[in-house]
Amino acid sequence: GNSVTQMEGPVTLSEEAFLTINCTYTATGYPSLFWYVQYPGEGLQLLLKATKADDKGSNKGFEATYRKETTSFHLEKGSVQVSDSAVYFCALPYGNNRLAFGKGNQVVVIP
Amino acid sequence: DAGVTQSPTHLIKTRGQQVTLRCSPKSGHDTVSWYQQALGQGPQFIFQYYEEEERQRGNFPDRFSGHQFPNYSSELNVNALLLGDSALYLCASSLFTGNTEAFFGQGTRLTVV
């Protein structure tokens, strides 16, 4: 079935550093791919999405490219801020509007 | 637009008790899905309601049940609570037709003691 795998462990980095969070997927066909963000004490917010292979989703300085050859959708940001501290989830849909999520990566940005 | 609203925000229950969580979907949405997010994990799909019927179900026991009302709001019920049911319960709303974006509420934090 459709599933996503995120890199293990939290990510701690300094302000203005480059952020990469890895996500690989297993899917039938070419579903849309999503990154969601969860700020402390809040629910999930859609950060960005890509609906087909080679698409690049972008929002708030974050980018992710849907790469079918490597079945990946890695999240990147060139210069992180303290306000980017949150948990980031990679997700893909299966069935009708149900989502399979990765385990999430906690990102901590230190001033 | 109030978005997706859930109540209550926090809840403490004792093992063996029953709990009901509530969700109001985003205006214009007709489908409600429920997810369980254990600490340090990603959300896991519980079930989905459309037209007042359960349409899809994840790998959760029958102790988890739900309901959708004519105004599209929904309830999640959990019977015979176990310590392992402690989690953040998230509600997501969407449109049934097409692969539309799901909007999430802030969740209900359930603690079973």
mmCIF file with all atom_site columns, C-alpha atoms in Angstrom:
data_model
loop_
_atom_site.group_PDB
_atom_site.id
_atom_site.type_symbol
_atom_site.label_atom_id
_atom_site.label_alt_id
_atom_site.label_comp_id
_atom_site.label_asym_id
_atom_site.label_entity_id
_atom_site.label_seq_id
_atom_site.pdbx_PDB_ins_code
_atom_site.Cartn_x
_atom_site.Cartn_y
_atom_site.Cartn_z
_atom_site.occupancy
_atom_site.B_iso_or_equiv
_atom_site.pdbx_formal_charge
_atom_site.auth_seq_id
_atom_site.auth_comp_id
_atom_site.auth_asym_id
_atom_site.auth_atom_id
_atom_site.pdbx_PDB_model_num
ATOM 1   C CA . GLY A 1 1   ? 0.000   0.000  0.000   1.00 0.00 ? 1   GLY A CA 1
ATOM 2   C CA . ASN A 1 2   ? 0.930   3.661  -0.132  1.00 0.00 ? 2   ASN A CA 1
ATOM 3   C CA . SER A 1 3   ? 3.407   4.729  2.535   1.00 0.00 ? 3   SER A CA 1
ATOM 4   C CA . VAL A 1 4   ? 6.048   7.334  3.294   1.00 0.00 ? 4   VAL A CA 1
ATOM 5   C CA . THR A 1 5   ? 9.321   7.077  5.166   1.00 0.00 ? 5   THR A CA 1
ATOM 6   C CA . GLN A 1 6   ? 11.026  10.027 6.784   1.00 0.00 ? 6   GLN A CA 1
ATOM 7   C CA . MET A 1 7   ? 14.587  10.214 8.022   1.00 0.00 ? 7   MET A CA 1
ATOM 8   C CA . GLU A 1 8   ? 15.004  9.315  11.671  1.00 0.00 ? 8   GLU A CA 1
ATOM 9   C CA . GLY A 1 9   ? 15.445  11.709 14.538  1.00 0.00 ? 9   GLY A CA 1
ATOM 10  C CA . PRO A 1 10  ? 15.079  15.383 15.352  1.00 0.00 ? 10  PRO A CA 1
ATOM 11  C CA . VAL A 1 11  ? 16.978  18.049 13.479  1.00 0.00 ? 11  VAL A CA 1
ATOM 12  C CA . THR A 1 12  ? 18.731  20.808 15.396  1.00 0.00 ? 12  THR A CA 1
ATOM 13  C CA . LEU A 1 13  ? 20.369  23.654 13.535  1.00 0.00 ? 13  LEU A CA 1
ATOM 14  C CA . SER A 1 14  ? 21.339  27.272 13.878  1.00 0.00 ? 14  SER A CA 1
ATOM 15  C CA . GLU A 1 15  ? 19.420  30.190 12.495  1.00 0.00 ? 15  GLU A CA 1
ATOM 16  C CA . GLU A 1 16  ? 20.161  30.866 8.790   1.00 0.00 ? 16  GLU A CA 1
ATOM 17  C CA . ALA A 1 17  ? 21.398  27.297 8.267   1.00 0.00 ? 17  ALA A CA 1
ATOM 18  C CA . PHE A 1 18  ? 20.236  25.111 5.373   1.00 0.00 ? 18  PHE A CA 1
ATOM 19  C CA . LEU A 1 19  ? 17.537  22.574 6.172   1.00 0.00 ? 19  LEU A CA 1
ATOM 20  C CA . THR A 1 20  ? 16.883  19.263 4.436   1.00 0.00 ? 20  THR A CA 1
ATOM 21  C CA . ILE A 1 21  ? 14.391  16.646 5.591   1.00 0.00 ? 21  ILE A CA 1
ATOM 22  C CA . ASN A 1 22  ? 14.303  13.438 3.583   1.00 0.00 ? 22  ASN A CA 1
ATOM 23  C CA . CYS A 1 23  ? 11.109  11.721 2.526   1.00 0.00 ? 23  CYS A CA 1
ATOM 24  C CA . THR A 1 24  ? 10.728  8.675  0.309   1.00 0.00 ? 24  THR A CA 1
ATOM 25  C CA . TYR A 1 25  ? 7.478   7.089  -0.707  1.00 0.00 ? 25  TYR A CA 1
ATOM 26  C CA . THR A 1 26  ? 5.988   3.834  -1.920  1.00 0.00 ? 26  THR A CA 1
ATOM 27  C CA . ALA A 1 27  ? 2.891   4.216  -4.010  1.00 0.00 ? 27  ALA A CA 1
ATOM 28  C CA . THR A 1 28  ? 0.784   2.808  -6.784  1.00 0.00 ? 28  THR A CA 1
ATOM 29  C CA . GLY A 1 29  ? 0.862   5.240  -9.651  1.00 0.00 ? 29  GLY A CA 1
ATOM 30  C CA . TYR A 1 30  ? 1.833   8.858  -9.094  1.00 0.00 ? 30  TYR A CA 1
ATOM 31  C CA . PRO A 1 31  ? -0.225  10.344 -6.275  1.00 0.00 ? 31  PRO A CA 1
ATOM 32  C CA . SER A 1 32  ? 0.060   13.895 -5.001  1.00 0.00 ? 32  SER A CA 1
ATOM 33  C CA . LEU A 1 33  ? 2.635   14.440 -2.277  1.00 0.00 ? 33  LEU A CA 1
ATOM 34  C CA . PHE A 1 34  ? 2.379   16.791 0.684   1.00 0.00 ? 34  PHE A CA 1
ATOM 35  C CA . TRP A 1 35  ? 4.395   18.341 3.460   1.00 0.00 ? 35  TRP A CA 1
ATOM 36  C CA . TYR A 1 36  ? 2.479   19.305 6.582   1.00 0.00 ? 36  TYR A CA 1
ATOM 37  C CA . VAL A 1 37  ? 3.805   21.347 9.502   1.00 0.00 ? 37  VAL A CA 1
ATOM 38  C CA . GLN A 1 38  ? 2.715   21.170 13.131  1.00 0.00 ? 38  GLN A CA 1
ATOM 39  C CA . TYR A 1 39  ? 3.668   24.085 15.340  1.00 0.00 ? 39  TYR A CA 1
ATOM 40  C CA . PRO A 1 40  ? 3.758   23.512 19.113  1.00 0.00 ? 40  PRO A CA 1
ATOM 41  C CA . GLY A 1 41  ? 0.288   22.940 20.533  1.00 0.00 ? 41  GLY A CA 1
ATOM 42  C CA . GLU A 1 42  ? -1.410  23.159 17.168  1.00 0.00 ? 42  GLU A CA 1
ATOM 43  C CA . GLY A 1 43  ? -2.924  20.895 14.534  1.00 0.00 ? 43  GLY A CA 1
ATOM 44  C CA . LEU A 1 44  ? -1.510  20.232 11.092  1.00 0.00 ? 44  LEU A CA 1
ATOM 45  C CA . GLN A 1 45  ? -1.162  22.858 8.389   1.00 0.00 ? 45  GLN A CA 1
ATOM 46  C CA . LEU A 1 46  ? -0.479  22.102 4.764   1.00 0.00 ? 46  LEU A CA 1
ATOM 47  C CA . LEU A 1 47  ? 2.937   23.587 3.979   1.00 0.00 ? 47  LEU A CA 1
ATOM 48  C CA . LEU A 1 48  ? 3.266   22.651 0.310   1.00 0.00 ? 48  LEU A CA 1
ATOM 49  C CA . LYS A 1 49  ? 2.238   20.064 -2.224  1.00 0.00 ? 49  LYS A CA 1
ATOM 50  C CA . ALA A 1 50  ? 3.111   18.637 -5.616  1.00 0.00 ? 50  ALA A CA 1
ATOM 51  C CA . THR A 1 51  ? 0.500   16.957 -7.764  1.00 0.00 ? 51  THR A CA 1
ATOM 52  C CA . LYS A 1 52  ? 2.642   15.208 -10.382 1.00 0.00 ? 52  LYS A CA 1
ATOM 53  C CA . ALA A 1 53  ? 6.145   14.007 -11.092 1.00 0.00 ? 53  ALA A CA 1
ATOM 54  C CA . ASP A 1 54  ? 8.792   16.731 -11.484 1.00 0.00 ? 54  ASP A CA 1
ATOM 55  C CA . ASP A 1 55  ? 6.509   19.315 -9.881  1.00 0.00 ? 55  ASP A CA 1
ATOM 56  C CA . LYS A 1 56  ? 8.083   21.607 -7.313  1.00 0.00 ? 56  LYS A CA 1
ATOM 57  C CA . GLY A 1 57  ? 5.969   22.742 -4.396  1.00 0.00 ? 57  GLY A CA 1
ATOM 58  C CA . SER A 1 58  ? 6.993   25.880 -2.549  1.00 0.00 ? 58  SER A CA 1
ATOM 59  C CA . ASN A 1 59  ? 5.741   28.021 0.313   1.00 0.00 ? 59  ASN A CA 1
ATOM 60  C CA . LYS A 1 60  ? 7.285   30.288 2.968   1.00 0.00 ? 60  LYS A CA 1
ATOM 61  C CA . GLY A 1 61  ? 10.764  29.667 1.578   1.00 0.00 ? 61  GLY A CA 1
ATOM 62  C CA . PHE A 1 62  ? 10.375  25.887 1.715   1.00 0.00 ? 62  PHE A CA 1
ATOM 63  C CA . GLU A 1 63  ? 10.631  23.782 -1.443  1.00 0.00 ? 63  GLU A CA 1
ATOM 64  C CA . ALA A 1 64  ? 10.187  20.130 -2.347  1.00 0.00 ? 64  ALA A CA 1
ATOM 65  C CA . THR A 1 65  ? 10.487  18.450 -5.746  1.00 0.00 ? 65  THR A CA 1
ATOM 66  C CA . TYR A 1 66  ? 8.508   15.317 -6.659  1.00 0.00 ? 66  TYR A CA 1
ATOM 67  C CA . ARG A 1 67  ? 11.136  12.946 -8.052  1.00 0.00 ? 67  ARG A CA 1
ATOM 68  C CA . LYS A 1 68  ? 9.686   9.713  -9.406  1.00 0.00 ? 68  LYS A CA 1
ATOM 69  C CA . GLU A 1 69  ? 13.078  8.245  -10.366 1.00 0.00 ? 69  GLU A CA 1
ATOM 70  C CA . THR A 1 70  ? 14.168  8.240  -6.718  1.00 0.00 ? 70  THR A CA 1
ATOM 71  C CA . THR A 1 71  ? 10.609  8.127  -5.238  1.00 0.00 ? 71  THR A CA 1
ATOM 72  C CA . SER A 1 72  ? 11.519  11.088 -3.080  1.00 0.00 ? 72  SER A CA 1
ATOM 73  C CA . PHE A 1 73  ? 10.012  14.396 -1.961  1.00 0.00 ? 73  PHE A CA 1
ATOM 74  C CA . HIS A 1 74  ? 12.697  15.978 0.197   1.00 0.00 ? 74  HIS A CA 1
ATOM 75  C CA . LEU A 1 75  ? 11.915  19.246 1.973   1.00 0.00 ? 75  LEU A CA 1
ATOM 76  C CA . GLU A 1 76  ? 14.472  22.069 1.817   1.00 0.00 ? 76  GLU A CA 1
ATOM 77  C CA . LYS A 1 77  ? 14.867  25.616 3.058   1.00 0.00 ? 77  LYS A CA 1
ATOM 78  C CA . GLY A 1 78  ? 17.865  27.741 2.376   1.00 0.00 ? 78  GLY A CA 1
ATOM 79  C CA . SER A 1 79  ? 17.917  29.844 5.547   1.00 0.00 ? 79  SER A CA 1
ATOM 80  C CA . VAL A 1 80  ? 15.845  28.763 8.539   1.00 0.00 ? 80  VAL A CA 1
ATOM 81  C CA . GLN A 1 81  ? 14.482  31.039 11.245  1.00 0.00 ? 81  GLN A CA 1
ATOM 82  C CA . VAL A 1 82  ? 13.615  30.345 14.865  1.00 0.00 ? 82  VAL A CA 1
ATOM 83  C CA . SER A 1 83  ? 9.952   30.547 13.853  1.00 0.00 ? 83  SER A CA 1
ATOM 84  C CA . ASP A 1 84  ? 10.454  27.460 11.631  1.00 0.00 ? 84  ASP A CA 1
ATOM 85  C CA . SER A 1 85  ? 10.821  25.298 14.751  1.00 0.00 ? 85  SER A CA 1
ATOM 86  C CA . ALA A 1 86  ? 8.055   22.715 14.406  1.00 0.00 ? 86  ALA A CA 1
ATOM 87  C CA . VAL A 1 87  ? 7.368   19.115 13.444  1.00 0.00 ? 87  VAL A CA 1
ATOM 88  C CA . TYR A 1 88  ? 7.287   18.381 9.722   1.00 0.00 ? 88  TYR A CA 1
ATOM 89  C CA . PHE A 1 89  ? 5.335   15.480 8.192   1.00 0.00 ? 89  PHE A CA 1
ATOM 90  C CA . CYS A 1 90  ? 5.529   14.058 4.703   1.00 0.00 ? 90  CYS A CA 1
ATOM 91  C CA . ALA A 1 91  ? 2.220   12.585 3.502   1.00 0.00 ? 91  ALA A CA 1
ATOM 92  C CA . LEU A 1 92  ? 0.535   11.032 0.517   1.00 0.00 ? 92  LEU A CA 1
ATOM 93  C CA . PRO A 1 93  ? -3.089  10.191 -0.180  1.00 0.00 ? 93  PRO A CA 1
ATOM 94  C CA . TYR A 1 94  ? -4.540  6.727  -0.616  1.00 0.00 ? 94  TYR A CA 1
ATOM 95  C CA . GLY A 1 95  ? -8.137  5.712  -1.002  1.00 0.00 ? 95  GLY A CA 1
ATOM 96  C CA . ASN A 1 96  ? -10.412 8.747  -1.112  1.00 0.00 ? 96  ASN A CA 1
ATOM 97  C CA . ASN A 1 97  ? -8.940  11.722 0.729   1.00 0.00 ? 97  ASN A CA 1
ATOM 98  C CA . ARG A 1 98  ? -7.223  9.686  3.427   1.00 0.00 ? 98  ARG A CA 1
ATOM 99  C CA . LEU A 1 99  ? -3.588  10.411 4.121   1.00 0.00 ? 99  LEU A CA 1
ATOM 100 C CA . ALA A 1 100 ? -0.615  8.248  5.026   1.00 0.00 ? 100 ALA A CA 1
ATOM 101 C CA . PHE A 1 101 ? 1.887   10.200 7.116   1.00 0.00 ? 101 PHE A CA 1
ATOM 102 C CA . GLY A 1 102 ? 5.517   9.686  7.916   1.00 0.00 ? 102 GLY A CA 1
ATOM 103 C CA . LYS A 1 103 ? 6.622   9.679  11.549  1.00 0.00 ? 103 LYS A CA 1
ATOM 104 C CA . GLY A 1 104 ? 7.571   13.332 11.400  1.00 0.00 ? 104 GLY A CA 1
ATOM 105 C CA . ASN A 1 105 ? 10.771  15.222 12.097  1.00 0.00 ? 105 ASN A CA 1
ATOM 106 C CA . GLN A 1 106 ? 11.091  17.721 14.898  1.00 0.00 ? 106 GLN A CA 1
ATOM 107 C CA . VAL A 1 107 ? 13.080  20.733 13.768  1.00 0.00 ? 107 VAL A CA 1
ATOM 108 C CA . VAL A 1 108 ? 14.651  22.967 16.409  1.00 0.00 ? 108 VAL A CA 1
ATOM 109 C CA . VAL A 1 109 ? 16.260  26.194 15.233  1.00 0.00 ? 109 VAL A CA 1
ATOM 110 C CA . ILE A 1 110 ? 18.658  27.807 17.696  1.00 0.00 ? 110 ILE A CA 1
ATOM 111 C CA . PRO A 1 111 ? 19.194  31.579 17.583  1.00 0.00 ? 111 PRO A CA 1
ATOM 112 C CA . ASP B 2 1   ? -14.437 31.191 8.020   1.00 0.00 ? 1   ASP B CA 1
ATOM 113 C CA . ALA B 2 2   ? -13.706 29.461 11.334  1.00 0.00 ? 2   ALA B CA 1
ATOM 114 C CA . GLY B 2 3   ? -11.957 26.539 9.692   1.00 0.00 ? 3   GLY B CA 1
ATOM 115 C CA . VAL B 2 4   ? -12.106 23.145 11.372  1.00 0.00 ? 4   VAL B CA 1
ATOM 116 C CA . THR B 2 5   ? -13.014 23.335 15.041  1.00 0.00 ? 5   THR B CA 1
ATOM 117 C CA . GLN B 2 6   ? -12.679 20.571 17.598  1.00 0.00 ? 6   GLN B CA 1
ATOM 118 C CA . SER B 2 7   ? -13.868 20.255 21.163  1.00 0.00 ? 7   SER B CA 1
ATOM 119 C CA . PRO B 2 8   ? -12.787 19.852 23.828  1.00 0.00 ? 8   PRO B CA 1
ATOM 120 C CA . THR B 2 9   ? -9.127  20.808 23.515  1.00 0.00 ? 9   THR B CA 1
ATOM 121 C CA . HIS B 2 10  ? -8.010  18.660 26.423  1.00 0.00 ? 10  HIS B CA 1
ATOM 122 C CA . LEU B 2 11  ? -9.614  15.755 28.238  1.00 0.00 ? 11  LEU B CA 1
ATOM 123 C CA . ILE B 2 12  ? -8.603  13.395 31.026  1.00 0.00 ? 12  ILE B CA 1
ATOM 124 C CA . LYS B 2 13  ? -10.427 10.088 31.415  1.00 0.00 ? 13  LYS B CA 1
ATOM 125 C CA . THR B 2 14  ? -10.015 6.952  33.489  1.00 0.00 ? 14  THR B CA 1
ATOM 126 C CA . ARG B 2 15  ? -9.384  3.504  32.031  1.00 0.00 ? 15  ARG B CA 1
ATOM 127 C CA . GLY B 2 16  ? -12.617 1.777  31.086  1.00 0.00 ? 16  GLY B CA 1
ATOM 128 C CA . GLN B 2 17  ? -14.550 4.990  30.585  1.00 0.00 ? 17  GLN B CA 1
ATOM 129 C CA . GLN B 2 18  ? -16.074 6.229  27.368  1.00 0.00 ? 18  GLN B CA 1
ATOM 130 C CA . VAL B 2 19  ? -15.297 9.495  25.583  1.00 0.00 ? 19  VAL B CA 1
ATOM 131 C CA . THR B 2 20  ? -16.868 11.581 22.823  1.00 0.00 ? 20  THR B CA 1
ATOM 132 C CA . LEU B 2 21  ? -14.912 14.080 20.765  1.00 0.00 ? 21  LEU B CA 1
ATOM 133 C CA . ARG B 2 22  ? -16.511 16.587 18.424  1.00 0.00 ? 22  ARG B CA 1
ATOM 134 C CA . CYS B 2 23  ? -15.581 18.213 15.144  1.00 0.00 ? 23  CYS B CA 1
ATOM 135 C CA . SER B 2 24  ? -17.116 20.906 12.959  1.00 0.00 ? 24  SER B CA 1
ATOM 136 C CA . PRO B 2 25  ? -15.747 20.900 9.414   1.00 0.00 ? 25  PRO B CA 1
ATOM 137 C CA . LYS B 2 26  ? -14.652 23.881 7.381   1.00 0.00 ? 26  LYS B CA 1
ATOM 138 C CA . SER B 2 27  ? -17.541 25.665 5.714   1.00 0.00 ? 27  SER B CA 1
ATOM 139 C CA . GLY B 2 28  ? -18.396 24.031 2.398   1.00 0.00 ? 28  GLY B CA 1
ATOM 140 C CA . HIS B 2 29  ? -16.772 20.695 3.241   1.00 0.00 ? 29  HIS B CA 1
ATOM 141 C CA . ASP B 2 30  ? -18.827 17.517 3.397   1.00 0.00 ? 30  ASP B CA 1
ATOM 142 C CA . THR B 2 31  ? -16.325 14.885 4.537   1.00 0.00 ? 31  THR B CA 1
ATOM 143 C CA . VAL B 2 32  ? -14.770 14.388 7.949   1.00 0.00 ? 32  VAL B CA 1
ATOM 144 C CA . SER B 2 33  ? -11.813 12.131 8.692   1.00 0.00 ? 33  SER B CA 1
ATOM 145 C CA . TRP B 2 34  ? -10.395 11.299 12.103  1.00 0.00 ? 34  TRP B CA 1
ATOM 146 C CA . TYR B 2 35  ? -6.769  10.586 12.931  1.00 0.00 ? 35  TYR B CA 1
ATOM 147 C CA . GLN B 2 36  ? -4.966  9.449  16.057  1.00 0.00 ? 36  GLN B CA 1
ATOM 148 C CA . GLN B 2 37  ? -1.523  10.909 16.710  1.00 0.00 ? 37  GLN B CA 1
ATOM 149 C CA . ALA B 2 38  ? 0.410   9.189  19.460  1.00 0.00 ? 38  ALA B CA 1
ATOM 150 C CA . LEU B 2 39  ? 3.273   11.069 21.047  1.00 0.00 ? 39  LEU B CA 1
ATOM 151 C CA . GLY B 2 40  ? 6.238   11.264 18.693  1.00 0.00 ? 40  GLY B CA 1
ATOM 152 C CA . GLN B 2 41  ? 4.387   9.583  15.838  1.00 0.00 ? 41  GLN B CA 1
ATOM 153 C CA . GLY B 2 42  ? 2.637   10.635 12.678  1.00 0.00 ? 42  GLY B CA 1
ATOM 154 C CA . PRO B 2 43  ? -1.170  10.714 12.528  1.00 0.00 ? 43  PRO B CA 1
ATOM 155 C CA . GLN B 2 44  ? -2.869  7.382  11.842  1.00 0.00 ? 44  GLN B CA 1
ATOM 156 C CA . PHE B 2 45  ? -6.158  7.264  9.951   1.00 0.00 ? 45  PHE B CA 1
ATOM 157 C CA . ILE B 2 46  ? -9.103  6.031  12.041  1.00 0.00 ? 46  ILE B CA 1
ATOM 158 C CA . PHE B 2 47  ? -12.107 6.466  9.753   1.00 0.00 ? 47  PHE B CA 1
ATOM 159 C CA . GLN B 2 48  ? -13.926 8.817  7.408   1.00 0.00 ? 48  GLN B CA 1
ATOM 160 C CA . TYR B 2 49  ? -17.526 9.955  7.247   1.00 0.00 ? 49  TYR B CA 1
ATOM 161 C CA . TYR B 2 50  ? -19.499 11.210 4.275   1.00 0.00 ? 50  TYR B CA 1
ATOM 162 C CA . GLU B 2 51  ? -23.272 11.524 3.916   1.00 0.00 ? 51  GLU B CA 1
ATOM 163 C CA . GLU B 2 52  ? -23.613 10.328 7.520   1.00 0.00 ? 52  GLU B CA 1
ATOM 164 C CA . GLU B 2 53  ? -21.983 6.977  6.750   1.00 0.00 ? 53  GLU B CA 1
ATOM 165 C CA . GLU B 2 54  ? -18.592 5.524  7.531   1.00 0.00 ? 54  GLU B CA 1
ATOM 166 C CA . ARG B 2 55  ? -16.862 5.294  4.156   1.00 0.00 ? 55  ARG B CA 1
ATOM 167 C CA . GLN B 2 56  ? -13.342 4.147  4.987   1.00 0.00 ? 56  GLN B CA 1
ATOM 168 C CA . ARG B 2 57  ? -11.790 2.695  8.093   1.00 0.00 ? 57  ARG B CA 1
ATOM 169 C CA . GLY B 2 58  ? -8.221  2.248  9.219   1.00 0.00 ? 58  GLY B CA 1
ATOM 170 C CA . ASN B 2 59  ? -6.832  -0.485 11.440  1.00 0.00 ? 59  ASN B CA 1
ATOM 171 C CA . PHE B 2 60  ? -8.644  0.440  14.655  1.00 0.00 ? 60  PHE B CA 1
ATOM 172 C CA . PRO B 2 61  ? -10.821 -1.792 16.855  1.00 0.00 ? 61  PRO B CA 1
ATOM 173 C CA . ASP B 2 62  ? -14.582 -1.529 17.096  1.00 0.00 ? 62  ASP B CA 1
ATOM 174 C CA . ARG B 2 63  ? -14.189 0.404  20.355  1.00 0.00 ? 63  ARG B CA 1
ATOM 175 C CA . PHE B 2 64  ? -13.690 3.371  18.034  1.00 0.00 ? 64  PHE B CA 1
ATOM 176 C CA . SER B 2 65  ? -16.930 4.493  16.451  1.00 0.00 ? 65  SER B CA 1
ATOM 177 C CA . GLY B 2 66  ? -18.263 7.656  14.948  1.00 0.00 ? 66  GLY B CA 1
ATOM 178 C CA . HIS B 2 67  ? -21.163 9.582  13.658  1.00 0.00 ? 67  HIS B CA 1
ATOM 179 C CA . GLN B 2 68  ? -21.817 12.359 11.184  1.00 0.00 ? 68  GLN B CA 1
ATOM 180 C CA . PHE B 2 69  ? -24.763 14.696 11.458  1.00 0.00 ? 69  PHE B CA 1
ATOM 181 C CA . PRO B 2 70  ? -26.811 16.324 8.679   1.00 0.00 ? 70  PRO B CA 1
ATOM 182 C CA . ASN B 2 71  ? -24.836 19.569 9.152   1.00 0.00 ? 71  ASN B CA 1
ATOM 183 C CA . TYR B 2 72  ? -21.625 17.567 8.389   1.00 0.00 ? 72  TYR B CA 1
ATOM 184 C CA . SER B 2 73  ? -20.262 17.823 11.927  1.00 0.00 ? 73  SER B CA 1
ATOM 185 C CA . SER B 2 74  ? -18.940 14.625 13.404  1.00 0.00 ? 74  SER B CA 1
ATOM 186 C CA . GLU B 2 75  ? -18.272 12.791 16.640  1.00 0.00 ? 75  GLU B CA 1
ATOM 187 C CA . LEU B 2 76  ? -15.651 10.235 17.529  1.00 0.00 ? 76  LEU B CA 1
ATOM 188 C CA . ASN B 2 77  ? -16.538 7.844  20.334  1.00 0.00 ? 77  ASN B CA 1
ATOM 189 C CA . VAL B 2 78  ? -14.113 5.575  22.104  1.00 0.00 ? 78  VAL B CA 1
ATOM 190 C CA . ASN B 2 79  ? -15.415 2.929  24.533  1.00 0.00 ? 79  ASN B CA 1
ATOM 191 C CA . ALA B 2 80  ? -13.573 0.983  27.225  1.00 0.00 ? 80  ALA B CA 1
ATOM 192 C CA . LEU B 2 81  ? -10.626 3.352  27.196  1.00 0.00 ? 81  LEU B CA 1
ATOM 193 C CA . LEU B 2 82  ? -7.126  1.947  27.479  1.00 0.00 ? 82  LEU B CA 1
ATOM 194 C CA . LEU B 2 83  ? -3.974  3.743  28.554  1.00 0.00 ? 83  LEU B CA 1
ATOM 195 C CA . GLY B 2 84  ? -2.758  3.314  24.977  1.00 0.00 ? 84  GLY B CA 1
ATOM 196 C CA . ASP B 2 85  ? -5.614  5.452  23.701  1.00 0.00 ? 85  ASP B CA 1
ATOM 197 C CA . SER B 2 86  ? -3.854  8.514  25.096  1.00 0.00 ? 86  SER B CA 1
ATOM 198 C CA . ALA B 2 87  ? -3.077  10.639 22.056  1.00 0.00 ? 87  ALA B CA 1
ATOM 199 C CA . LEU B 2 88  ? -3.904  13.764 20.094  1.00 0.00 ? 88  LEU B CA 1
ATOM 200 C CA . TYR B 2 89  ? -7.052  13.168 18.041  1.00 0.00 ? 89  TYR B CA 1
ATOM 201 C CA . LEU B 2 90  ? -7.202  15.195 14.870  1.00 0.00 ? 90  LEU B CA 1
ATOM 202 C CA . CYS B 2 91  ? -10.181 15.907 12.695  1.00 0.00 ? 91  CYS B CA 1
ATOM 203 C CA . ALA B 2 92  ? -9.733  16.759 9.020   1.00 0.00 ? 92  ALA B CA 1
ATOM 204 C CA . SER B 2 93  ? -12.367 18.020 6.629   1.00 0.00 ? 93  SER B CA 1
ATOM 205 C CA . SER B 2 94  ? -12.421 17.912 2.852   1.00 0.00 ? 94  SER B CA 1
ATOM 206 C CA . LEU B 2 95  ? -14.697 17.504 -0.147  1.00 0.00 ? 95  LEU B CA 1
ATOM 207 C CA . PHE B 2 96  ? -15.594 13.919 -0.995  1.00 0.00 ? 96  PHE B CA 1
ATOM 208 C CA . THR B 2 97  ? -15.281 14.384 -4.744  1.00 0.00 ? 97  THR B CA 1
ATOM 209 C CA . GLY B 2 98  ? -11.757 14.697 -6.059  1.00 0.00 ? 98  GLY B CA 1
ATOM 210 C CA . ASN B 2 99  ? -8.478  14.625 -4.198  1.00 0.00 ? 99  ASN B CA 1
ATOM 211 C CA . THR B 2 100 ? -8.912  17.945 -2.430  1.00 0.00 ? 100 THR B CA 1
ATOM 212 C CA . GLU B 2 101 ? -6.791  19.447 0.300   1.00 0.00 ? 101 GLU B CA 1
ATOM 213 C CA . ALA B 2 102 ? -7.639  18.299 3.807   1.00 0.00 ? 102 ALA B CA 1
ATOM 214 C CA . PHE B 2 103 ? -7.877  20.974 6.503   1.00 0.00 ? 103 PHE B CA 1
ATOM 215 C CA . PHE B 2 104 ? -7.077  19.944 10.063  1.00 0.00 ? 104 PHE B CA 1
ATOM 216 C CA . GLY B 2 105 ? -8.380  21.130 13.384  1.00 0.00 ? 105 GLY B CA 1
ATOM 217 C CA . GLN B 2 106 ? -6.132  21.812 16.358  1.00 0.00 ? 106 GLN B CA 1
ATOM 218 C CA . GLY B 2 107 ? -6.949  18.467 17.876  1.00 0.00 ? 107 GLY B CA 1
ATOM 219 C CA . THR B 2 108 ? -8.174  17.092 21.175  1.00 0.00 ? 108 THR B CA 1
ATOM 220 C CA . ARG B 2 109 ? -5.519  15.904 23.586  1.00 0.00 ? 109 ARG B CA 1
ATOM 221 C CA . LEU B 2 110 ? -6.895  12.819 25.361  1.00 0.00 ? 110 LEU B CA 1
ATOM 222 C CA . THR B 2 111 ? -5.107  11.480 28.423  1.00 0.00 ? 111 THR B CA 1
ATOM 223 C CA . VAL B 2 112 ? -6.226  8.167  29.888  1.00 0.00 ? 112 VAL B CA 1
ATOM 224 C CA . VAL B 2 113 ? -5.118  7.522  33.474  1.00 0.00 ? 113 VAL B CA 1
#
